[in-house]
Short mmCIF file of C-alpha atoms in Angstrom, two decimals:
data_model
loop_
_atom_site.label_atom_id
_atom_site.label_comp_id
_atom_site.label_asym_id
_atom_site.label_seq_id
_atom_site.Cartn_x
_atom_site.Cartn_y
_atom_site.Cartn_z
CA UNK A 1 11.86 33.98 -46.07
CA UNK A 2 13.57 31.53 -43.75
CA UNK A 3 12.17 28.08 -43.11
CA UNK A 4 11.22 27.26 -39.46
CA UNK A 5 13.90 25.19 -37.72
CA UNK A 6 13.25 21.48 -37.91
CA UNK A 7 12.98 19.47 -34.71
CA UNK A 8 16.01 17.37 -33.83
CA UNK A 9 15.24 13.78 -35.01
CA UNK A 10 16.59 12.33 -31.74
CA UNK A 11 14.34 14.72 -29.79
CA UNK A 12 11.33 13.50 -31.82
CA UNK A 13 12.26 9.89 -31.05
CA UNK A 14 12.68 10.76 -27.36
CA UNK A 15 9.18 12.30 -27.37
CA UNK A 16 7.79 9.12 -28.95
CA UNK A 17 9.47 7.03 -26.23
CA UNK A 18 7.97 9.24 -23.50
CA UNK A 19 4.51 8.93 -25.09
CA UNK A 20 4.98 5.17 -25.13
CA UNK A 21 5.72 5.06 -21.41
CA UNK A 22 2.85 7.41 -20.70
CA UNK A 23 0.59 4.92 -22.47
CA UNK A 24 2.03 2.12 -20.32
CA UNK A 25 1.33 4.03 -17.12
CA UNK A 26 -2.14 5.38 -17.90
CA UNK A 27 -3.88 2.87 -20.20
CA UNK A 28 -5.69 0.11 -18.31
CA UNK A 29 -8.24 -1.70 -20.53
CA UNK A 30 -10.51 -4.45 -19.21
CA UNK A 31 -8.56 -7.00 -21.23
CA UNK A 32 -4.80 -6.78 -20.38
CA UNK A 33 -3.96 -8.26 -23.80
CA UNK A 34 -5.34 -5.09 -25.39
CA UNK A 35 -2.71 -3.09 -23.54
CA UNK A 36 0.11 -5.32 -24.78
CA UNK A 37 -1.19 -5.01 -28.35
CA UNK A 38 -1.37 -1.23 -28.05
CA UNK A 39 2.15 -1.05 -26.59
CA UNK A 40 3.45 -3.26 -29.40
CA UNK A 41 1.85 -1.05 -32.02
CA UNK A 42 3.22 2.16 -30.50
CA UNK A 43 6.68 0.73 -29.85
CA UNK A 44 6.91 -0.40 -33.50
CA UNK A 45 6.09 3.15 -34.60
CA UNK A 46 8.66 4.61 -32.18
CA UNK A 47 11.36 2.22 -33.44
CA UNK A 48 10.46 3.09 -37.04
CA UNK A 49 10.86 6.78 -36.23
CA UNK A 50 14.21 6.06 -34.58
CA UNK A 51 15.46 4.07 -37.57
CA UNK A 52 14.47 6.88 -39.94
CA UNK A 53 17.21 9.07 -38.46
CA UNK A 54 19.99 9.40 -41.08
CA UNK A 55 23.22 7.60 -40.09
CA UNK A 56 25.21 10.83 -40.23
CA UNK A 57 22.99 12.26 -37.46
CA UNK A 58 23.87 9.48 -35.05
CA UNK A 59 27.59 9.06 -35.62
CA UNK A 60 29.01 11.17 -32.79
CA UNK A 61 29.50 9.27 -29.48
CA UNK A 62 26.90 11.35 -27.61
CA UNK A 63 24.37 10.97 -30.42
CA UNK A 64 25.10 7.26 -30.64
CA UNK A 65 24.67 6.90 -26.86
CA UNK A 66 21.26 8.61 -27.00
CA UNK A 67 20.26 6.50 -30.00
CA UNK A 68 21.15 3.24 -28.20
CA UNK A 69 19.42 4.44 -25.03
CA UNK A 70 16.18 5.24 -26.84
CA UNK A 71 16.17 1.92 -28.67
CA UNK A 72 16.75 0.05 -25.42
CA UNK A 73 14.09 2.07 -23.60
CA UNK A 74 11.48 1.44 -26.30
CA UNK A 75 12.22 -2.29 -26.29
CA UNK A 76 12.07 -2.40 -22.47
CA UNK A 77 8.53 -0.99 -22.18
CA UNK A 78 7.04 -4.48 -21.87
CA UNK A 79 6.73 -6.40 -18.55
CA UNK A 80 9.08 -9.20 -19.63
CA UNK A 81 12.87 -9.05 -19.91
CA UNK A 82 14.37 -8.57 -23.37
CA UNK A 83 18.06 -9.23 -23.92
CA UNK A 84 18.08 -6.93 -26.94
CA UNK A 85 16.97 -4.05 -24.69
CA UNK A 86 19.77 -4.78 -22.22
CA UNK A 87 22.35 -4.91 -25.03
CA UNK A 88 21.37 -1.48 -26.36
CA UNK A 89 21.25 0.09 -22.89
CA UNK A 90 24.67 -1.39 -22.02
CA UNK A 91 26.11 0.16 -25.18
CA UNK A 92 24.57 3.49 -24.27
CA UNK A 93 26.16 3.76 -20.81
CA UNK A 94 29.54 2.71 -22.22
CA UNK A 95 29.36 5.47 -24.83
CA UNK A 96 28.11 8.06 -22.31
CA UNK A 97 28.53 7.02 -18.65
CA UNK A 98 26.86 10.24 -17.48
CA UNK A 99 23.53 9.44 -19.18
CA UNK A 100 21.47 8.90 -16.00
CA UNK A 101 18.25 7.83 -17.73
CA UNK A 102 20.11 5.06 -19.55
CA UNK A 103 21.47 3.74 -16.25
CA UNK A 104 17.96 3.86 -14.84
CA UNK A 105 16.53 1.84 -17.73
CA UNK A 106 19.45 -0.61 -17.62
CA UNK A 107 18.92 -1.24 -13.91
CA UNK A 108 15.22 -1.85 -14.50
CA UNK A 109 15.96 -4.19 -17.41
CA UNK A 110 18.42 -6.26 -15.35
CA UNK A 111 15.84 -6.36 -12.52
CA UNK A 112 13.36 -7.95 -14.95
CA UNK A 113 15.98 -10.56 -15.77
CA UNK A 114 15.92 -11.51 -12.08
CA UNK A 115 19.50 -10.52 -11.25
CA UNK A 116 18.67 -8.22 -8.34
CA UNK A 117 22.25 -7.75 -7.02
CA UNK A 118 23.41 -6.72 -10.51
CA UNK A 119 20.46 -4.33 -10.82
CA UNK A 120 21.38 -2.82 -7.43
CA UNK A 121 25.03 -2.38 -8.52
CA UNK A 122 23.89 -0.71 -11.72
CA UNK A 123 21.65 1.79 -9.91
CA UNK A 124 24.23 2.43 -7.17
CA UNK A 125 26.88 3.13 -9.83
CA UNK A 126 24.52 5.57 -11.54
CA UNK A 127 23.85 7.28 -8.22
CA UNK A 128 27.57 7.70 -7.59
CA UNK A 129 27.68 10.03 -10.59
CA UNK A 130 25.32 12.49 -8.93
CA UNK A 131 21.98 12.71 -7.06
CA UNK A 132 18.96 11.69 -9.13
CA UNK A 133 15.41 11.36 -7.80
CA UNK A 134 14.32 8.77 -10.38
CA UNK A 135 17.28 6.51 -9.64
CA UNK A 136 16.73 6.91 -5.89
CA UNK A 137 13.07 5.88 -6.30
CA UNK A 138 14.04 2.88 -8.42
CA UNK A 139 16.68 1.84 -5.87
CA UNK A 140 14.08 2.22 -3.12
CA UNK A 141 11.69 -0.08 -5.00
CA UNK A 142 14.47 -2.58 -5.66
CA UNK A 143 15.43 -2.74 -1.96
CA UNK A 144 11.81 -3.60 -1.11
CA UNK A 145 11.84 -6.35 -3.71
CA UNK A 146 15.14 -7.68 -2.36
CA UNK A 147 13.70 -7.71 1.17
CA UNK A 148 11.16 -10.42 0.34
CA UNK A 149 12.37 -13.58 2.03
CA UNK A 150 15.66 -12.00 3.11
CA UNK A 151 17.05 -12.48 6.62
CA UNK A 152 17.69 -8.73 6.93
CA UNK A 153 14.22 -7.90 5.62
CA UNK A 154 13.46 -5.01 7.99
CA UNK A 155 16.90 -3.48 7.37
CA UNK A 156 16.39 -3.48 3.59
CA UNK A 157 12.95 -1.90 3.95
CA UNK A 158 14.45 0.80 6.20
CA UNK A 159 17.03 1.48 3.45
CA UNK A 160 14.16 1.70 0.98
CA UNK A 161 12.49 4.35 3.14
CA UNK A 162 15.76 6.29 3.37
CA UNK A 163 16.22 6.29 -0.44
CA UNK A 164 12.63 7.49 -0.84
CA UNK A 165 13.23 10.37 1.57
CA UNK A 166 16.43 11.31 -0.26
CA UNK A 167 14.46 11.51 -3.52
CA UNK A 168 11.94 13.86 -1.90
CA UNK A 169 14.68 16.21 -0.69
CA UNK A 170 15.69 16.63 -4.36
CA UNK A 171 12.16 17.61 -5.41
CA UNK A 172 9.60 18.05 -2.65
CA UNK A 173 6.78 18.52 -5.19
CA UNK A 174 7.40 15.29 -7.10
CA UNK A 175 4.34 13.10 -6.60
CA UNK A 176 6.10 9.91 -7.66
CA UNK A 177 8.74 10.32 -4.94
CA UNK A 178 6.03 10.79 -2.30
CA UNK A 179 4.14 7.79 -3.69
CA UNK A 180 7.30 5.70 -3.43
CA UNK A 181 7.75 6.77 0.21
CA UNK A 182 4.14 5.82 0.93
CA UNK A 183 4.76 2.37 -0.52
CA UNK A 184 7.95 1.97 1.51
CA UNK A 185 6.19 2.86 4.78
CA UNK A 186 3.28 0.56 3.93
CA UNK A 187 5.70 -2.29 3.21
CA UNK A 188 7.39 -1.59 6.55
CA UNK A 189 3.99 -1.97 8.27
CA UNK A 190 3.58 -5.45 6.79
CA UNK A 191 7.19 -6.54 7.32
CA UNK A 192 7.11 -5.64 11.02
CA UNK A 193 3.97 -7.67 11.69
CA UNK A 194 1.05 -5.46 10.59
CA UNK A 195 0.44 -3.82 13.95
CA UNK A 196 2.42 -0.56 14.16
CA UNK A 197 -0.12 1.98 12.98
CA UNK A 198 2.37 4.85 13.09
CA UNK A 199 3.84 3.38 9.90
CA UNK A 200 0.39 3.55 8.31
CA UNK A 201 0.01 7.18 9.30
CA UNK A 202 3.39 8.01 7.70
CA UNK A 203 2.30 6.13 4.58
CA UNK A 204 -1.04 7.94 4.38
CA UNK A 205 0.63 11.34 4.74
CA UNK A 206 3.01 10.47 1.88
CA UNK A 207 0.12 9.38 -0.36
CA UNK A 208 -1.74 12.61 0.41
CA UNK A 209 1.32 14.60 -0.66
CA UNK A 210 1.57 12.47 -3.81
CA UNK A 211 -2.03 13.30 -4.73
CA UNK A 212 -1.11 17.01 -4.87
CA UNK A 213 0.83 16.27 -8.07
CA UNK A 214 -1.64 16.32 -10.98
CA UNK A 215 0.40 13.71 -12.85
CA UNK A 216 -0.33 11.11 -10.15
CA UNK A 217 -4.11 11.27 -10.53
CA UNK A 218 -3.94 8.80 -13.42
CA UNK A 219 -2.13 6.20 -11.25
CA UNK A 220 -4.65 3.55 -10.08
CA UNK A 221 -2.09 2.02 -7.71
CA UNK A 222 -1.99 5.27 -5.73
CA UNK A 223 -5.73 4.97 -5.08
CA UNK A 224 -5.43 1.24 -4.32
CA UNK A 225 -2.52 1.62 -1.92
CA UNK A 226 -4.04 4.61 -0.15
CA UNK A 227 -7.25 2.61 0.27
CA UNK A 228 -5.21 -0.27 1.71
CA UNK A 229 -3.78 2.07 4.34
CA UNK A 230 -7.25 3.37 5.18
CA UNK A 231 -8.50 -0.21 5.48
CA UNK A 232 -5.92 -1.00 8.15
CA UNK A 233 -6.56 2.33 9.88
CA UNK A 234 -10.23 1.24 9.85
CA UNK A 235 -11.25 4.33 7.91
CA UNK A 236 -13.82 2.12 6.20
CA UNK A 237 -15.63 4.77 4.16
CA UNK A 238 -12.39 6.20 2.74
CA UNK A 239 -11.12 2.70 2.01
CA UNK A 240 -14.28 1.80 0.11
CA UNK A 241 -14.13 5.03 -1.93
CA UNK A 242 -10.43 4.49 -2.71
CA UNK A 243 -10.81 0.89 -3.81
CA UNK A 244 -13.80 1.81 -5.96
CA UNK A 245 -11.81 4.61 -7.64
CA UNK A 246 -8.92 2.19 -8.26
CA UNK A 247 -11.29 -0.36 -9.81
CA UNK A 248 -12.65 2.27 -12.20
CA UNK A 249 -9.17 3.33 -13.29
CA UNK A 250 -7.78 -0.20 -13.69
CA UNK A 251 -10.26 -3.10 -13.89
CA UNK A 252 -7.30 -5.48 -13.74
CA UNK A 253 -6.69 -4.67 -10.06
CA UNK A 254 -8.59 -6.76 -7.51
CA UNK A 255 -9.96 -3.57 -5.97
CA UNK A 256 -13.58 -4.66 -6.43
CA UNK A 257 -12.79 -7.76 -4.36
CA UNK A 258 -11.37 -5.55 -1.60
CA UNK A 259 -14.57 -3.50 -1.61
CA UNK A 260 -16.63 -6.65 -1.21
CA UNK A 261 -14.49 -7.91 1.69
CA UNK A 262 -15.03 -4.69 3.63
CA UNK A 263 -18.75 -4.61 2.85
CA UNK A 264 -19.09 -8.25 3.97
CA UNK A 265 -17.35 -7.44 7.26
CA UNK A 266 -19.49 -4.35 7.87
CA UNK A 267 -22.68 -6.27 7.05
CA UNK A 268 -21.69 -9.01 9.47
CA UNK A 269 -20.97 -6.54 12.26
CA UNK A 270 -24.21 -4.67 11.64
CA UNK A 271 -26.26 -7.88 11.52
CA UNK A 272 -24.76 -9.16 14.77
CA UNK A 273 -25.49 -5.85 16.49
CA UNK A 274 -29.05 -5.90 15.19
CA UNK A 275 -29.60 -9.46 16.36
CA UNK A 276 -28.35 -8.64 19.85
CA UNK A 277 -30.39 -5.48 20.33
CA UNK A 278 -33.42 -6.02 18.12
CA UNK A 279 -33.94 -9.77 18.10
CA UNK A 280 -32.57 -10.81 21.47
CA UNK A 281 -29.91 -13.07 19.95
CA UNK A 282 -28.16 -12.93 23.33
CA UNK A 283 -30.91 -13.42 25.92
CA UNK A 284 -31.38 -10.54 28.33
CA UNK A 285 -30.67 -12.72 31.37
CA UNK A 286 -27.46 -14.05 29.78
CA UNK A 287 -26.35 -10.55 28.82
CA UNK A 288 -26.94 -9.32 32.37
CA UNK A 289 -25.12 -12.36 33.72
CA UNK A 290 -22.13 -11.79 31.43
CA UNK A 291 -21.95 -8.12 32.35
CA UNK A 292 -22.21 -8.76 36.07
CA UNK A 293 -19.59 -11.52 35.93
CA UNK A 294 -16.89 -9.07 34.89
CA UNK A 295 -14.32 -9.54 37.63
CA UNK A 296 -12.18 -6.80 39.10
CA UNK A 297 -8.73 -7.15 37.59
CA UNK A 298 -5.74 -5.72 39.42
CA UNK A 299 -4.33 -2.83 37.42
CA UNK A 300 -1.65 -0.23 37.75
CA UNK A 301 -3.05 2.63 39.86
CA UNK A 302 -2.46 5.03 36.97
CA UNK A 303 -5.37 3.43 35.06
CA UNK A 304 -8.92 4.65 35.45
CA UNK A 305 -11.74 2.19 34.72
CA UNK A 306 -14.44 3.26 32.27
CA UNK A 307 -17.28 1.86 30.21
CA UNK A 308 -17.62 2.22 26.46
CA UNK A 309 -20.05 5.15 26.77
CA UNK A 310 -17.38 7.24 28.51
CA UNK A 311 -14.79 6.80 25.76
CA UNK A 312 -13.47 9.81 23.87
CA UNK A 313 -12.86 9.60 20.13
CA UNK A 314 -9.29 8.46 19.48
CA UNK A 315 -6.69 7.24 21.96
CA UNK A 316 -7.82 7.09 25.60
CA UNK A 317 -4.62 7.12 27.64
CA UNK A 318 -4.56 5.68 31.19
CA UNK A 319 -8.06 4.25 30.69
CA UNK A 320 -9.09 0.59 31.07
CA UNK A 321 -12.27 -1.00 29.70
CA UNK A 322 -13.49 -4.46 30.74
CA UNK A 323 -15.61 -6.50 28.39
CA UNK A 324 -16.95 -10.01 27.82
CA UNK A 325 -16.43 -11.66 24.45
CA UNK A 326 -19.80 -12.48 22.86
CA UNK A 327 -18.70 -13.50 19.38
CA UNK A 328 -15.65 -14.04 17.21
CA UNK A 329 -16.49 -12.38 13.88
CA UNK A 330 -15.24 -14.54 11.02
CA UNK A 331 -14.45 -12.64 7.82
CA UNK A 332 -12.17 -12.60 4.76
CA UNK A 333 -9.77 -9.96 6.08
CA UNK A 334 -6.55 -11.56 7.37
CA UNK A 335 -5.83 -8.91 10.00
CA UNK A 336 -7.01 -7.65 12.40
CA UNK A 337 -9.14 -10.17 14.31
CA UNK A 338 -12.67 -8.94 15.06
CA UNK A 339 -14.80 -9.67 18.14
CA UNK A 340 -18.08 -8.46 19.58
CA UNK A 341 -17.96 -7.58 23.30
CA UNK A 342 -20.24 -6.15 25.96
CA UNK A 343 -19.15 -4.01 28.91
CA UNK A 344 -20.52 -3.85 32.47
CA UNK A 345 -23.37 -1.61 31.27
CA UNK A 346 -24.39 -4.30 28.73
CA UNK A 347 -23.32 -1.97 25.91
CA UNK A 348 -22.00 -3.89 22.91
CA UNK A 349 -19.01 -2.81 20.85
CA UNK A 350 -16.68 -4.11 18.17
CA UNK A 351 -13.09 -4.97 19.08
CA UNK A 352 -10.32 -5.22 16.49
CA UNK A 353 -7.10 -6.83 17.69
CA UNK A 354 -3.66 -6.81 16.10
CA UNK A 355 -0.63 -8.87 17.00
CA UNK A 356 -2.14 -11.96 18.67
CA UNK A 357 -2.87 -15.48 17.44
CA UNK A 358 -6.45 -16.32 16.51
CA UNK A 359 -6.72 -18.98 19.27
CA UNK A 360 -5.82 -16.61 22.14
CA UNK A 361 -9.26 -15.00 22.62
CA UNK A 362 -12.37 -17.19 22.97
CA UNK A 363 -16.04 -16.47 23.36
CA UNK A 364 -16.83 -15.95 27.06
CA UNK A 365 -13.36 -14.59 27.90
CA UNK A 366 -13.00 -11.38 29.86
CA UNK A 367 -10.76 -8.80 28.22
CA UNK A 368 -9.28 -5.76 29.89
CA UNK A 369 -8.33 -3.19 27.26
CA UNK A 370 -5.66 -0.64 28.20
CA UNK A 371 -5.22 2.72 26.49
CA UNK A 372 -8.00 1.83 24.03
CA UNK A 373 -8.38 3.59 20.68
CA UNK A 374 -12.10 4.37 20.38
CA UNK A 375 -14.13 5.11 17.24
CA UNK A 376 -17.84 5.71 16.75
CA UNK A 377 -18.80 4.76 13.21
CA UNK A 378 -21.88 6.30 11.63
CA UNK A 379 -21.85 6.36 7.82
CA UNK A 380 -23.64 5.09 4.75
CA UNK A 381 -22.36 3.21 1.73
CA UNK A 382 -24.49 2.25 -1.26
CA UNK A 383 -27.72 2.98 0.63
CA UNK A 384 -26.65 0.83 3.59
CA UNK A 385 -26.22 2.53 6.94
CA UNK A 386 -23.56 1.38 9.40
CA UNK A 387 -23.48 2.47 13.02
CA UNK A 388 -21.41 0.91 15.80
CA UNK A 389 -18.87 1.63 18.51
CA UNK A 390 -15.41 0.19 18.16
CA UNK A 391 -12.15 -0.20 20.06
CA UNK A 392 -8.88 -0.99 18.34
CA UNK A 393 -5.99 -2.66 20.15
CA UNK A 394 -2.70 -2.28 18.29
CA UNK A 395 -0.31 -4.03 20.68
CA UNK A 396 -0.69 -7.19 22.81
CA UNK A 397 0.58 -5.18 25.80
CA UNK A 398 -2.71 -3.27 25.69
CA UNK A 399 -4.78 -6.30 26.61
CA UNK A 400 -5.31 -8.72 29.50
CA UNK A 401 -7.13 -11.98 28.78
CA UNK A 402 -8.96 -13.23 31.89
CA UNK A 403 -6.71 -11.00 33.95
CA UNK A 404 -3.46 -12.30 32.45
CA UNK A 405 -1.04 -10.61 30.10
CA UNK A 406 -0.59 -11.97 26.60
CA UNK A 407 2.58 -14.09 26.49
CA UNK A 408 5.22 -13.81 23.74
CA UNK A 409 4.13 -17.26 22.52
CA UNK A 410 0.60 -15.93 22.00
CA UNK A 411 1.78 -13.00 19.91
CA UNK A 412 1.65 -13.13 16.14
CA UNK A 413 3.52 -11.08 13.58
CA UNK A 414 0.98 -11.31 10.81
CA UNK A 415 2.74 -12.15 7.56
CA UNK A 416 0.70 -10.09 5.13
CA UNK A 417 2.20 -8.78 1.95
CA UNK A 418 0.45 -5.81 0.53
CA UNK A 419 -1.34 -6.33 -2.73
CA UNK A 420 0.02 -2.96 -3.77
CA UNK A 421 2.79 -2.76 -6.32
CA UNK A 422 5.99 -2.49 -4.26
#
């Protein structure tokens, strides 16, 4: 009777290393120190397993390269840079330059050290040996990190997007590659001033494709980042659900704070609407006076004037809406700016504005909104019901303030950096 074949000791150590990284990516206790302790415990066991391999089974160059790679990978599982990890990974790629995973770990390790150009060279060298989706994703992430504060920021983020797309072409079903593309498009939205919503739509589509991969459902950052996109697309209910799901998966994220910011904004909008309609916060005579004072603004003949009640859901091309600013709505969300307006029919609506400075629009101003994006919100969250009409203005060119176009000096490229992991 023959004995069953024994598993290759290096293969067992590789499995232990993979389990270690799976723990890193899926274990999010309330106390972050508990995670570090757990990683330390598991990494010690993985190293012990690696060291139990008899010397004669790690003497050949290929075996030695794998051994050094696994030791470096296990040591590099922690957030902080470890020189010992870099030393082992450097030995590994010298012994076997075609070991792609070792190059990937080495690039990540050097990144932790803070030497971003060296990390880029390492990953680029690895990529020159053949296409690899993991290395392309890592290079994409690195380019986004390098873009922070760089003069060619937008160019580096565009390169990041390109690397992400290249990774997807290698495996269109890989959720991590789609997630990386979503992050790249979201970063591009912030870098270019937080006003081009087409970038958000690209990001959201990438996240939706990422969610099709079962392995990604344990990633709290996917939920957080997708919720961030929905927040800026003003899909409030989806944003709230996403942030809440992220908070449940990783209490260390500030997702609960994001939920509260949105709820505070919605409560403020709802309360202002209630005061106006139910409690006469804006006196009837004043409301009528404001509505009747809306002056006729000269517009291109291609535009048709309309009131808020005639708006269609979504983008209303070649339509212009006039409104008086009743209130500036202060809140904790950096962008967009929120206002409460009334039209010539004395119908109140919420206006969200991107791309202009906060001092450009004042209470009492007349705004003419061109090609407005209209939404009618009617949903409940935690037993609170929200119902209001809203117009979103993405570009300053879509708005006239007291009949005048917004000047370049009045524009603002909002410098917001996503709280998502880049």
